[in-house]
């Protein structure tokens, strides 16, 4: 029976002993090694100890032997556990006490400085983790605080079953899926924005993991021309850009699209605006506003994944988007509250609040319609308002809340309050007395 971890190393040079390392101990002769455990019992003890469902880990091997810990020798089973490429354990289980006496990690999550080329051709530095199989995977536990960022890719196996696997490479500095590199880069920028600008730790402000799926297809072999937030993670289609210039390229490329999707998570864990009619249009609008705040070099969304000169929506000029949007309450588009009706036109009527945000930042001043206050203060105001809106909030509620927050943060007679009132008045919504 093996005695794990106990050995003596004797260095011999010629016929001369040069050194002895390790420790000689009295042999543990009086240990009872008769008790045994069935595999099912090992599984159950492991399950209870790890506080994991038994479907979420595997026992890859088990053997009996002697382990020395706490200055004494014990007869145990050494059970090797595989949880994920970044988590594995050796559990030493006493068959007499039927409990784990020692737990040792077998994988030391070793963050590795890595680099790769993203979908737009930029060189990106990021962290990966060396997995137990020696490959590097897109898993970075340095952010969010106390959790991790993960990028997986959609793969179909020979039977056409969908699999998700970490984006991986055998070399930390080459061979990465460019869609994964884009997702890593964008996730970092978005996380840093919410943390540094709004003191928000991940989308839920509880540091939940930021997980992305790239190269998604809903049916194998058919390009998928969309991106979505599913309530806990981002998914980016591989895109259906045509030679005629219609459709999108790989949706992971676009920082504003990524920011829009994560912002849906921020809305979900704050105002949780109901996804229909006016509240739904506000939900879409807040996602767009964070999109152009995080990708702050232009006022349009989707330009990085569309043919040159095209874009999906414009915050400054909502009528110029792929599907023209209203920029004023008078032009509100009434659509049925069905999937075909875009739940009452949530992607259409978002143009109204989008335009109010643009006017607040710079449009009022540029167009001679009043005061503008720049991005920094405007973003502070709209984020504070989002935290106080409720699932049924409508345009008037959002307008009032922007004004209330401007007053609380900058004072009742501040130019920020005036600018908010003018911005909303210019899209047809007069802010009532507060
Ligand atoms: Ca841009
Ligand atoms: Ca943009
Ligand atoms: Zn959206």
Short mmCIF file of C-alpha atoms and ligand atoms in Angstrom, two decimals:
data_model
loop_
_atom_site.label_atom_id
_atom_site.label_comp_id
_atom_site.label_asym_id
_atom_site.label_seq_id
_atom_site.Cartn_x
_atom_site.Cartn_y
_atom_site.Cartn_z
CA UNK A 1 0.00 0.00 0.00
CA UNK A 2 1.48 3.40 -0.96
CA UNK A 3 2.45 5.93 1.67
CA UNK A 4 1.82 9.15 -0.20
CA UNK A 5 4.16 12.08 0.05
CA UNK A 6 6.72 10.32 2.23
CA UNK A 7 10.05 9.74 0.59
CA UNK A 8 13.73 9.92 1.17
CA UNK A 9 16.03 11.25 -1.52
CA UNK A 10 19.63 10.16 -1.22
CA UNK A 11 22.20 11.86 -3.45
CA UNK A 12 25.17 9.67 -4.20
CA UNK A 13 28.34 10.90 -5.87
CA UNK A 14 30.64 8.05 -6.78
CA UNK A 15 30.51 5.86 -3.71
CA UNK A 16 29.89 8.78 -1.39
CA UNK A 17 26.52 9.85 0.00
CA UNK A 18 26.34 13.64 -0.42
CA UNK A 19 22.93 14.43 1.01
CA UNK A 20 19.75 12.96 2.37
CA UNK A 21 16.53 14.94 2.10
CA UNK A 22 13.11 14.09 3.46
CA UNK A 23 12.48 12.62 6.88
CA UNK A 24 12.74 9.13 8.23
CA UNK A 25 9.78 8.24 10.38
CA UNK A 26 8.74 5.22 12.25
CA UNK A 27 6.71 3.00 9.95
CA UNK A 28 2.96 3.23 10.53
CA UNK A 29 2.58 -0.47 11.17
CA UNK A 30 -0.41 -0.38 13.43
CA UNK A 31 -2.87 1.14 10.94
CA UNK A 32 -6.04 -0.79 10.29
CA UNK A 33 -6.51 -0.99 6.53
CA UNK A 34 -9.44 -3.37 6.40
CA UNK A 35 -12.29 -0.90 5.98
CA UNK A 36 -13.38 -0.22 2.42
CA UNK A 37 -15.78 2.05 0.57
CA UNK A 38 -17.82 1.47 -2.56
CA UNK A 39 -17.49 3.95 -5.40
CA UNK A 40 -21.05 5.11 -4.76
CA UNK A 41 -20.07 5.99 -1.19
CA UNK A 42 -16.98 7.88 -2.38
CA UNK A 43 -19.22 9.79 -4.75
CA UNK A 44 -21.71 10.67 -2.04
CA UNK A 45 -19.05 11.79 0.45
CA UNK A 46 -17.38 13.87 -2.29
CA UNK A 47 -20.70 15.40 -3.29
CA UNK A 48 -21.47 16.47 0.27
CA UNK A 49 -17.99 17.78 0.88
CA UNK A 50 -17.79 19.79 -2.35
CA UNK A 51 -21.40 20.99 -1.95
CA UNK A 52 -21.88 20.21 -5.62
CA UNK A 53 -24.49 18.32 -7.54
CA UNK A 54 -23.03 14.97 -8.61
CA UNK A 55 -23.64 15.80 -12.27
CA UNK A 56 -21.22 18.73 -11.96
CA UNK A 57 -18.03 16.74 -11.27
CA UNK A 58 -16.43 13.37 -12.02
CA UNK A 59 -14.28 10.98 -10.06
CA UNK A 60 -11.42 10.26 -12.44
CA UNK A 61 -9.57 7.78 -10.21
CA UNK A 62 -9.46 6.42 -6.68
CA UNK A 63 -6.97 4.29 -4.78
CA UNK A 64 -6.23 3.28 -1.22
CA UNK A 65 -3.12 4.30 0.66
CA UNK A 66 -1.61 6.00 3.66
CA UNK A 67 -1.45 9.78 3.95
CA UNK A 68 0.38 11.70 6.61
CA UNK A 69 -1.32 14.87 7.75
CA UNK A 70 -1.61 16.65 11.08
CA UNK A 71 1.49 14.72 12.18
CA UNK A 72 -0.13 11.33 11.94
CA UNK A 73 -0.65 8.61 9.39
CA UNK A 74 -4.13 7.72 8.23
CA UNK A 75 -5.52 5.09 5.97
CA UNK A 76 -7.59 6.81 3.27
CA UNK A 77 -8.89 6.66 -0.24
CA UNK A 78 -7.31 9.21 -2.56
CA UNK A 79 -10.12 10.34 -4.87
CA UNK A 80 -9.29 12.48 -7.88
CA UNK A 81 -12.06 14.88 -8.82
CA UNK A 82 -12.48 16.73 -12.10
CA UNK A 83 -14.82 19.73 -12.00
CA UNK A 84 -13.69 21.87 -14.92
CA UNK A 85 -10.50 22.73 -16.79
CA UNK A 86 -9.78 25.19 -14.01
CA UNK A 87 -10.93 23.21 -10.99
CA UNK A 88 -9.90 19.82 -9.72
CA UNK A 89 -9.25 18.24 -6.32
CA UNK A 90 -7.69 15.31 -4.56
CA UNK A 91 -9.93 14.30 -1.71
CA UNK A 92 -8.51 12.00 0.95
CA UNK A 93 -11.46 10.13 2.42
CA UNK A 94 -11.26 8.11 5.58
CA UNK A 95 -13.25 4.87 5.19
CA UNK A 96 -13.64 4.64 8.93
CA UNK A 97 -14.98 8.14 9.59
CA UNK A 98 -16.53 8.24 6.09
CA UNK A 99 -15.40 11.81 5.70
CA UNK A 100 -12.88 13.94 3.87
CA UNK A 101 -9.75 14.39 5.98
CA UNK A 102 -7.70 16.34 3.46
CA UNK A 103 -8.54 18.30 0.33
CA UNK A 104 -5.81 19.36 -2.08
CA UNK A 105 -6.30 21.37 -5.27
CA UNK A 106 -4.80 19.71 -8.34
CA UNK A 107 -5.08 22.71 -10.61
CA UNK A 108 -3.44 25.94 -9.68
CA UNK A 109 -5.33 28.49 -11.68
CA UNK A 110 -2.43 30.26 -13.13
CA UNK A 111 -3.35 33.44 -14.92
CA UNK A 112 -1.24 33.76 -18.01
CA UNK A 113 -0.58 37.00 -19.83
CA UNK A 114 -1.84 36.35 -23.33
CA UNK A 115 -2.39 38.17 -26.57
CA UNK A 116 -4.23 37.77 -29.81
CA UNK A 117 -5.75 39.55 -32.78
CA UNK A 118 -9.39 40.57 -32.58
CA UNK A 119 -11.96 40.64 -35.38
CA UNK A 120 -11.07 44.23 -36.25
CA UNK A 121 -7.38 43.38 -36.62
CA UNK A 122 -6.18 44.95 -33.36
CA UNK A 123 -3.65 43.27 -31.12
CA UNK A 124 -5.21 42.69 -27.68
CA UNK A 125 -3.60 41.76 -24.36
CA UNK A 126 -5.68 39.69 -21.96
CA UNK A 127 -5.37 36.93 -19.37
CA UNK A 128 -6.01 33.27 -20.00
CA UNK A 129 -5.78 30.31 -17.65
CA UNK A 130 -3.73 27.18 -18.19
CA UNK A 131 -6.08 24.23 -18.07
CA UNK A 132 -5.27 20.76 -16.78
CA UNK A 133 -4.77 19.49 -20.34
CA UNK A 134 -2.00 22.02 -20.93
CA UNK A 135 -4.07 24.27 -23.20
CA UNK A 136 -4.84 27.88 -22.37
CA UNK A 137 -8.49 28.84 -22.01
CA UNK A 138 -10.36 32.14 -22.02
CA UNK A 139 -11.02 32.21 -18.31
CA UNK A 140 -9.86 35.24 -16.33
CA UNK A 141 -10.60 35.26 -12.61
CA UNK A 142 -9.03 38.71 -12.11
CA UNK A 143 -12.36 40.38 -12.96
CA UNK A 144 -15.15 40.89 -11.95
CA UNK A 145 -14.02 41.18 -8.32
CA UNK A 146 -14.47 37.74 -6.74
CA UNK A 147 -15.74 36.00 -9.88
CA UNK A 148 -14.51 35.57 -13.44
CA UNK A 149 -14.84 36.34 -17.11
CA UNK A 150 -15.38 33.41 -19.44
CA UNK A 151 -15.56 33.27 -23.22
CA UNK A 152 -16.97 30.13 -24.79
CA UNK A 153 -17.59 29.21 -28.40
CA UNK A 154 -20.47 27.39 -29.98
CA UNK A 155 -19.35 24.05 -31.46
CA UNK A 156 -21.47 21.27 -32.94
CA UNK A 157 -20.26 17.70 -32.50
CA UNK A 158 -20.53 14.93 -35.14
CA UNK A 159 -24.12 14.23 -34.12
CA UNK A 160 -25.05 17.88 -34.51
CA UNK A 161 -25.34 18.34 -30.75
CA UNK A 162 -24.50 21.82 -29.55
CA UNK A 163 -21.49 22.07 -27.25
CA UNK A 164 -20.03 25.08 -25.56
CA UNK A 165 -16.33 24.98 -24.86
CA UNK A 166 -13.94 27.61 -23.61
CA UNK A 167 -12.16 29.39 -26.42
CA UNK A 168 -8.71 27.84 -26.13
CA UNK A 169 -5.27 27.79 -27.66
CA UNK A 170 -2.13 25.75 -27.15
CA UNK A 171 -0.07 28.97 -27.23
CA UNK A 172 -1.06 31.94 -25.04
CA UNK A 173 0.16 34.38 -27.68
CA UNK A 174 -1.25 32.94 -30.90
CA UNK A 175 -3.92 30.74 -32.38
CA UNK A 176 -6.91 32.34 -30.63
CA UNK A 177 -10.37 32.58 -32.18
CA UNK A 178 -10.58 36.27 -33.11
CA UNK A 179 -14.23 36.44 -32.01
CA UNK A 180 -13.11 35.30 -28.56
CA UNK A 181 -10.38 37.95 -28.48
CA UNK A 182 -12.95 40.63 -29.36
CA UNK A 183 -15.30 39.40 -26.63
CA UNK A 184 -12.46 39.41 -24.07
CA UNK A 185 -11.44 42.94 -25.04
CA UNK A 186 -14.99 44.33 -25.04
CA UNK A 187 -15.94 42.61 -21.77
CA UNK A 188 -12.99 44.25 -20.04
CA UNK A 189 -13.86 47.73 -21.37
CA UNK A 190 -17.52 47.37 -20.38
CA UNK A 191 -16.70 46.02 -16.91
CA UNK A 192 -14.23 48.85 -16.28
CA UNK A 193 -16.76 51.45 -17.45
CA UNK A 194 -19.47 50.37 -15.03
CA UNK A 195 -17.01 49.94 -12.15
CA UNK A 196 -15.05 53.16 -12.63
CA UNK A 197 -17.83 55.43 -13.81
CA UNK A 198 -20.79 54.12 -11.81
CA UNK A 199 -19.14 52.07 -9.05
CA UNK A 200 -21.10 49.06 -10.29
CA UNK A 201 -19.46 45.64 -9.96
CA UNK A 202 -20.66 43.68 -13.03
CA UNK A 203 -24.17 43.85 -14.46
CA UNK A 204 -25.89 42.94 -11.19
CA UNK A 205 -23.55 44.95 -8.96
CA UNK A 206 -22.81 41.69 -7.15
CA UNK A 207 -19.78 40.77 -9.23
CA UNK A 208 -21.51 38.02 -11.17
CA UNK A 209 -19.40 36.28 -13.82
CA UNK A 210 -19.31 37.85 -17.27
CA UNK A 211 -19.90 35.02 -19.69
CA UNK A 212 -19.99 35.32 -23.47
CA UNK A 213 -20.75 32.80 -26.19
CA UNK A 214 -19.20 33.64 -29.55
CA UNK A 215 -19.84 32.23 -33.04
CA UNK A 216 -23.36 31.27 -32.02
CA UNK A 217 -25.66 29.62 -34.56
CA UNK A 218 -29.17 28.56 -33.63
CA UNK A 219 -29.09 25.92 -36.39
CA UNK A 220 -25.83 24.30 -37.41
CA UNK A 221 -24.45 25.72 -40.64
CA UNK A 222 -26.84 28.68 -40.78
CA UNK A 223 -25.37 32.06 -39.99
CA UNK A 224 -26.98 33.85 -37.04
CA UNK A 225 -27.46 37.56 -37.54
CA UNK A 226 -28.06 38.78 -33.99
CA UNK A 227 -26.71 39.17 -30.47
CA UNK A 228 -28.68 38.82 -27.27
CA UNK A 229 -28.66 38.91 -23.49
CA UNK A 230 -30.37 35.81 -22.09
CA UNK A 231 -30.75 36.98 -18.50
CA UNK A 232 -27.26 36.01 -17.37
CA UNK A 233 -24.89 35.97 -20.33
CA UNK A 234 -24.10 37.46 -23.71
CA UNK A 235 -24.43 35.57 -26.96
CA UNK A 236 -23.00 36.78 -30.27
CA UNK A 237 -23.99 35.29 -33.60
CA UNK A 238 -21.42 34.64 -36.30
CA UNK A 239 -23.27 37.14 -38.52
CA UNK A 240 -24.66 37.07 -42.05
CA UNK A 241 -22.87 39.85 -43.91
CA UNK A 242 -23.56 39.52 -47.63
CA UNK A 243 -21.53 40.61 -50.62
CA UNK A 244 -24.24 43.21 -51.24
CA UNK A 245 -23.34 44.76 -47.88
CA UNK A 246 -26.49 43.78 -46.03
CA UNK A 247 -26.53 42.00 -42.67
CA UNK A 248 -23.91 42.02 -39.93
CA UNK A 249 -20.40 40.68 -39.67
CA UNK A 250 -19.48 38.61 -36.61
CA UNK A 251 -21.42 40.33 -33.85
CA UNK A 252 -18.67 39.90 -31.25
CA UNK A 253 -16.61 42.53 -33.07
CA UNK A 254 -18.69 45.47 -32.00
CA UNK A 255 -18.05 47.25 -28.69
CA UNK A 256 -21.34 49.15 -28.79
CA UNK A 257 -23.35 45.97 -29.46
CA UNK A 258 -21.56 44.23 -26.57
CA UNK A 259 -22.19 47.22 -24.28
CA UNK A 260 -25.85 47.25 -25.34
CA UNK A 261 -26.23 43.57 -24.36
CA UNK A 262 -24.52 43.92 -20.98
CA UNK A 263 -26.61 47.05 -20.36
CA UNK A 264 -29.74 44.91 -20.71
CA UNK A 265 -28.34 43.02 -17.72
CA UNK A 266 -27.81 46.30 -15.85
CA UNK A 267 -31.43 47.29 -16.59
CA UNK A 268 -32.65 43.84 -15.54
CA UNK A 269 -30.96 44.19 -12.14
CA UNK A 270 -32.10 47.80 -11.60
CA UNK A 271 -35.34 49.26 -13.03
CA UNK A 272 -36.15 45.94 -14.73
CA UNK A 273 -38.25 47.83 -17.28
CA UNK A 274 -40.99 45.63 -18.73
CA UNK A 275 -40.12 44.69 -22.30
CA UNK A 276 -43.19 46.12 -24.03
CA UNK A 277 -44.56 49.47 -25.20
CA UNK A 278 -43.08 52.58 -23.53
CA UNK A 279 -41.27 50.77 -20.70
CA UNK A 280 -39.77 48.40 -23.28
CA UNK A 281 -38.69 51.34 -25.44
CA UNK A 282 -36.97 52.81 -22.36
CA UNK A 283 -35.26 49.46 -21.74
CA UNK A 284 -33.93 49.43 -25.32
CA UNK A 285 -32.99 53.10 -25.06
CA UNK A 286 -30.94 52.69 -21.88
CA UNK A 287 -29.12 49.80 -23.59
CA UNK A 288 -28.39 52.05 -26.60
CA UNK A 289 -27.33 54.96 -24.37
CA UNK A 290 -24.76 52.78 -22.59
CA UNK A 291 -23.71 51.51 -26.02
CA UNK A 292 -22.79 55.00 -27.23
CA UNK A 293 -21.39 55.97 -23.84
CA UNK A 294 -18.95 53.06 -23.78
CA UNK A 295 -18.14 53.29 -27.52
CA UNK A 296 -18.01 57.06 -27.20
CA UNK A 297 -16.32 57.93 -30.49
CA UNK A 298 -19.55 58.21 -32.46
CA UNK A 299 -23.34 58.44 -31.98
CA UNK A 300 -24.28 55.35 -33.93
CA UNK A 301 -24.60 51.66 -33.08
CA UNK A 302 -23.37 48.70 -35.08
CA UNK A 303 -21.03 50.58 -37.42
CA UNK A 304 -18.17 48.13 -36.77
CA UNK A 305 -20.10 45.11 -38.03
CA UNK A 306 -21.83 46.63 -41.05
CA UNK A 307 -20.72 47.62 -44.51
CA UNK A 308 -18.85 50.90 -44.66
CA UNK A 309 -21.03 53.92 -43.90
CA UNK A 310 -23.93 51.85 -42.58
CA UNK A 311 -25.13 51.56 -39.00
CA UNK A 312 -28.00 50.05 -37.07
CA UNK A 313 -29.34 53.01 -35.11
CA UNK A 314 -28.35 56.61 -34.55
CA UNK A 315 -28.83 58.30 -31.18
CA UNK A 316 -28.37 61.79 -32.59
CA UNK A 317 -30.54 61.32 -35.67
CA UNK A 318 -32.94 58.43 -35.02
CA UNK A 319 -34.59 58.74 -38.45
CA UNK A 320 -31.32 57.80 -40.17
CA UNK A 321 -31.08 54.23 -38.81
CA UNK A 322 -31.67 50.98 -40.67
CA UNK A 323 -35.28 51.14 -39.52
CA UNK A 324 -36.15 54.83 -39.11
CA UNK A 325 -37.09 55.73 -35.55
CA UNK A 326 -39.13 58.61 -34.14
CA UNK A 327 -37.21 61.45 -32.50
CA UNK A 328 -40.30 63.11 -30.99
CA UNK A 329 -43.35 61.93 -29.05
CA UNK A 330 -45.60 63.22 -31.87
CA UNK A 331 -44.11 60.52 -34.11
CA UNK A 332 -44.56 57.64 -31.64
CA UNK A 333 -45.19 54.45 -33.64
CA UNK A 334 -48.10 52.33 -32.41
CA UNK A 335 -47.41 48.65 -33.02
CA UNK A 336 -49.08 45.57 -31.53
CA UNK A 337 -47.64 44.07 -28.37
CA UNK A 338 -46.55 40.88 -30.15
CA UNK A 339 -43.24 39.47 -31.29
CA UNK A 340 -44.03 40.59 -34.86
CA UNK A 341 -44.95 44.01 -33.51
CA UNK A 342 -41.59 44.21 -31.70
CA UNK A 343 -43.53 44.23 -28.40
CA UNK A 344 -45.08 47.55 -29.23
CA UNK A 345 -42.07 48.81 -31.17
CA UNK A 346 -39.45 48.71 -28.43
CA UNK A 347 -36.61 48.97 -30.98
CA UNK A 348 -38.46 51.78 -32.81
CA UNK A 349 -39.74 54.07 -30.08
CA UNK A 350 -36.43 53.89 -28.20
CA UNK A 351 -35.48 56.72 -30.58
CA UNK A 352 -37.36 59.26 -28.45
CA UNK A 353 -35.33 58.88 -25.24
CA UNK A 354 -32.18 58.24 -27.30
CA UNK A 355 -32.61 61.62 -28.93
CA UNK A 356 -33.25 63.30 -25.53
CA UNK A 357 -29.92 61.91 -24.32
CA UNK A 358 -28.08 63.22 -27.37
CA UNK A 359 -29.65 66.66 -26.95
CA UNK A 360 -28.64 66.68 -23.29
CA UNK A 361 -25.03 65.77 -24.08
CA UNK A 362 -24.43 68.12 -27.01
CA UNK A 363 -27.41 68.41 -29.37
CA UNK A 364 -29.30 71.24 -27.65
CA UNK A 365 -26.28 73.47 -27.98
CA UNK A 366 -25.23 72.33 -31.47
CA UNK A 367 -28.73 72.82 -32.84
CA UNK A 368 -29.43 76.08 -30.99
CA UNK A 369 -32.16 74.45 -28.88
CA UNK A 370 -30.84 75.11 -25.38
CA UNK A 371 -28.13 73.97 -22.97
CA UNK A 372 -26.03 70.82 -23.22
CA UNK A 373 -23.85 69.41 -20.45
CA UNK A 374 -21.45 66.89 -22.04
CA UNK A 375 -21.20 63.14 -21.64
CA UNK A 376 -19.85 62.86 -18.10
CA UNK A 377 -22.67 64.62 -16.27
CA UNK A 378 -25.34 63.21 -18.59
CA UNK A 379 -24.19 59.63 -17.95
CA UNK A 380 -24.15 60.26 -14.19
CA UNK A 381 -27.73 61.53 -14.35
CA UNK A 382 -29.21 58.77 -16.49
CA UNK A 383 -27.55 55.99 -14.45
CA UNK A 384 -28.88 57.47 -11.19
CA UNK A 385 -32.34 57.68 -12.78
CA UNK A 386 -32.20 54.08 -13.99
CA UNK A 387 -31.64 52.89 -10.42
CA UNK A 388 -34.92 54.50 -9.35
CA UNK A 389 -37.25 53.69 -12.25
CA UNK A 390 -39.62 50.74 -11.96
CA UNK A 391 -40.85 48.02 -14.36
CA UNK A 392 -43.85 50.07 -15.54
CA UNK A 393 -42.07 53.41 -15.94
CA UNK A 394 -42.90 55.40 -19.07
CA UNK A 395 -41.23 58.33 -20.84
CA UNK A 396 -42.69 60.92 -18.47
CA UNK A 397 -41.39 58.96 -15.46
CA UNK A 398 -37.92 58.71 -16.96
CA UNK A 399 -37.91 62.43 -17.86
CA UNK A 400 -38.96 63.36 -14.33
CA UNK A 401 -36.37 61.08 -12.80
CA UNK A 402 -33.57 62.56 -14.93
CA UNK A 403 -34.61 66.01 -13.68
CA UNK A 404 -34.86 64.83 -10.07
CA UNK A 405 -31.40 63.26 -10.20
CA UNK A 406 -29.94 66.36 -11.86
CA UNK A 407 -31.40 68.41 -9.02
CA UNK A 408 -30.12 66.04 -6.31
CA UNK A 409 -26.62 65.81 -7.77
CA UNK A 410 -26.09 69.32 -9.18
CA UNK A 411 -28.64 71.51 -7.37
CA UNK A 412 -32.10 72.86 -8.15
CA UNK A 413 -30.82 75.90 -10.02
CA UNK A 414 -28.08 74.09 -11.91
CA UNK A 415 -27.61 74.24 -15.65
CA UNK A 416 -27.85 70.43 -15.62
CA UNK A 417 -31.50 70.67 -14.52
CA UNK A 418 -32.27 73.25 -17.19
CA UNK A 419 -30.55 71.16 -19.85
CA UNK A 420 -32.54 68.05 -18.87
CA UNK A 421 -35.82 69.99 -19.05
CA UNK A 422 -34.93 71.43 -22.46
CA UNK A 423 -33.76 68.07 -23.84
CA UNK A 424 -37.05 66.38 -22.97
CA UNK A 425 -39.16 69.35 -24.09
CA UNK A 426 -37.42 69.10 -27.46
CA UNK A 427 -38.68 65.52 -27.86
CA UNK A 428 -42.21 66.49 -26.81
CA UNK A 429 -42.22 65.76 -23.09
CA UNK A 430 -42.69 68.61 -20.63
CA UNK A 431 -41.35 67.78 -17.19
CA UNK A 432 -43.96 68.35 -14.51
CA UNK A 433 -43.37 70.19 -11.25
CA UNK A 434 -41.36 68.05 -8.89
CA1 LIG B 1 -17.31 53.10 -32.86
CA1 LIG B 2 -20.67 53.13 -32.19
ZN1 LIG B 3 -31.58 45.39 -27.04
#
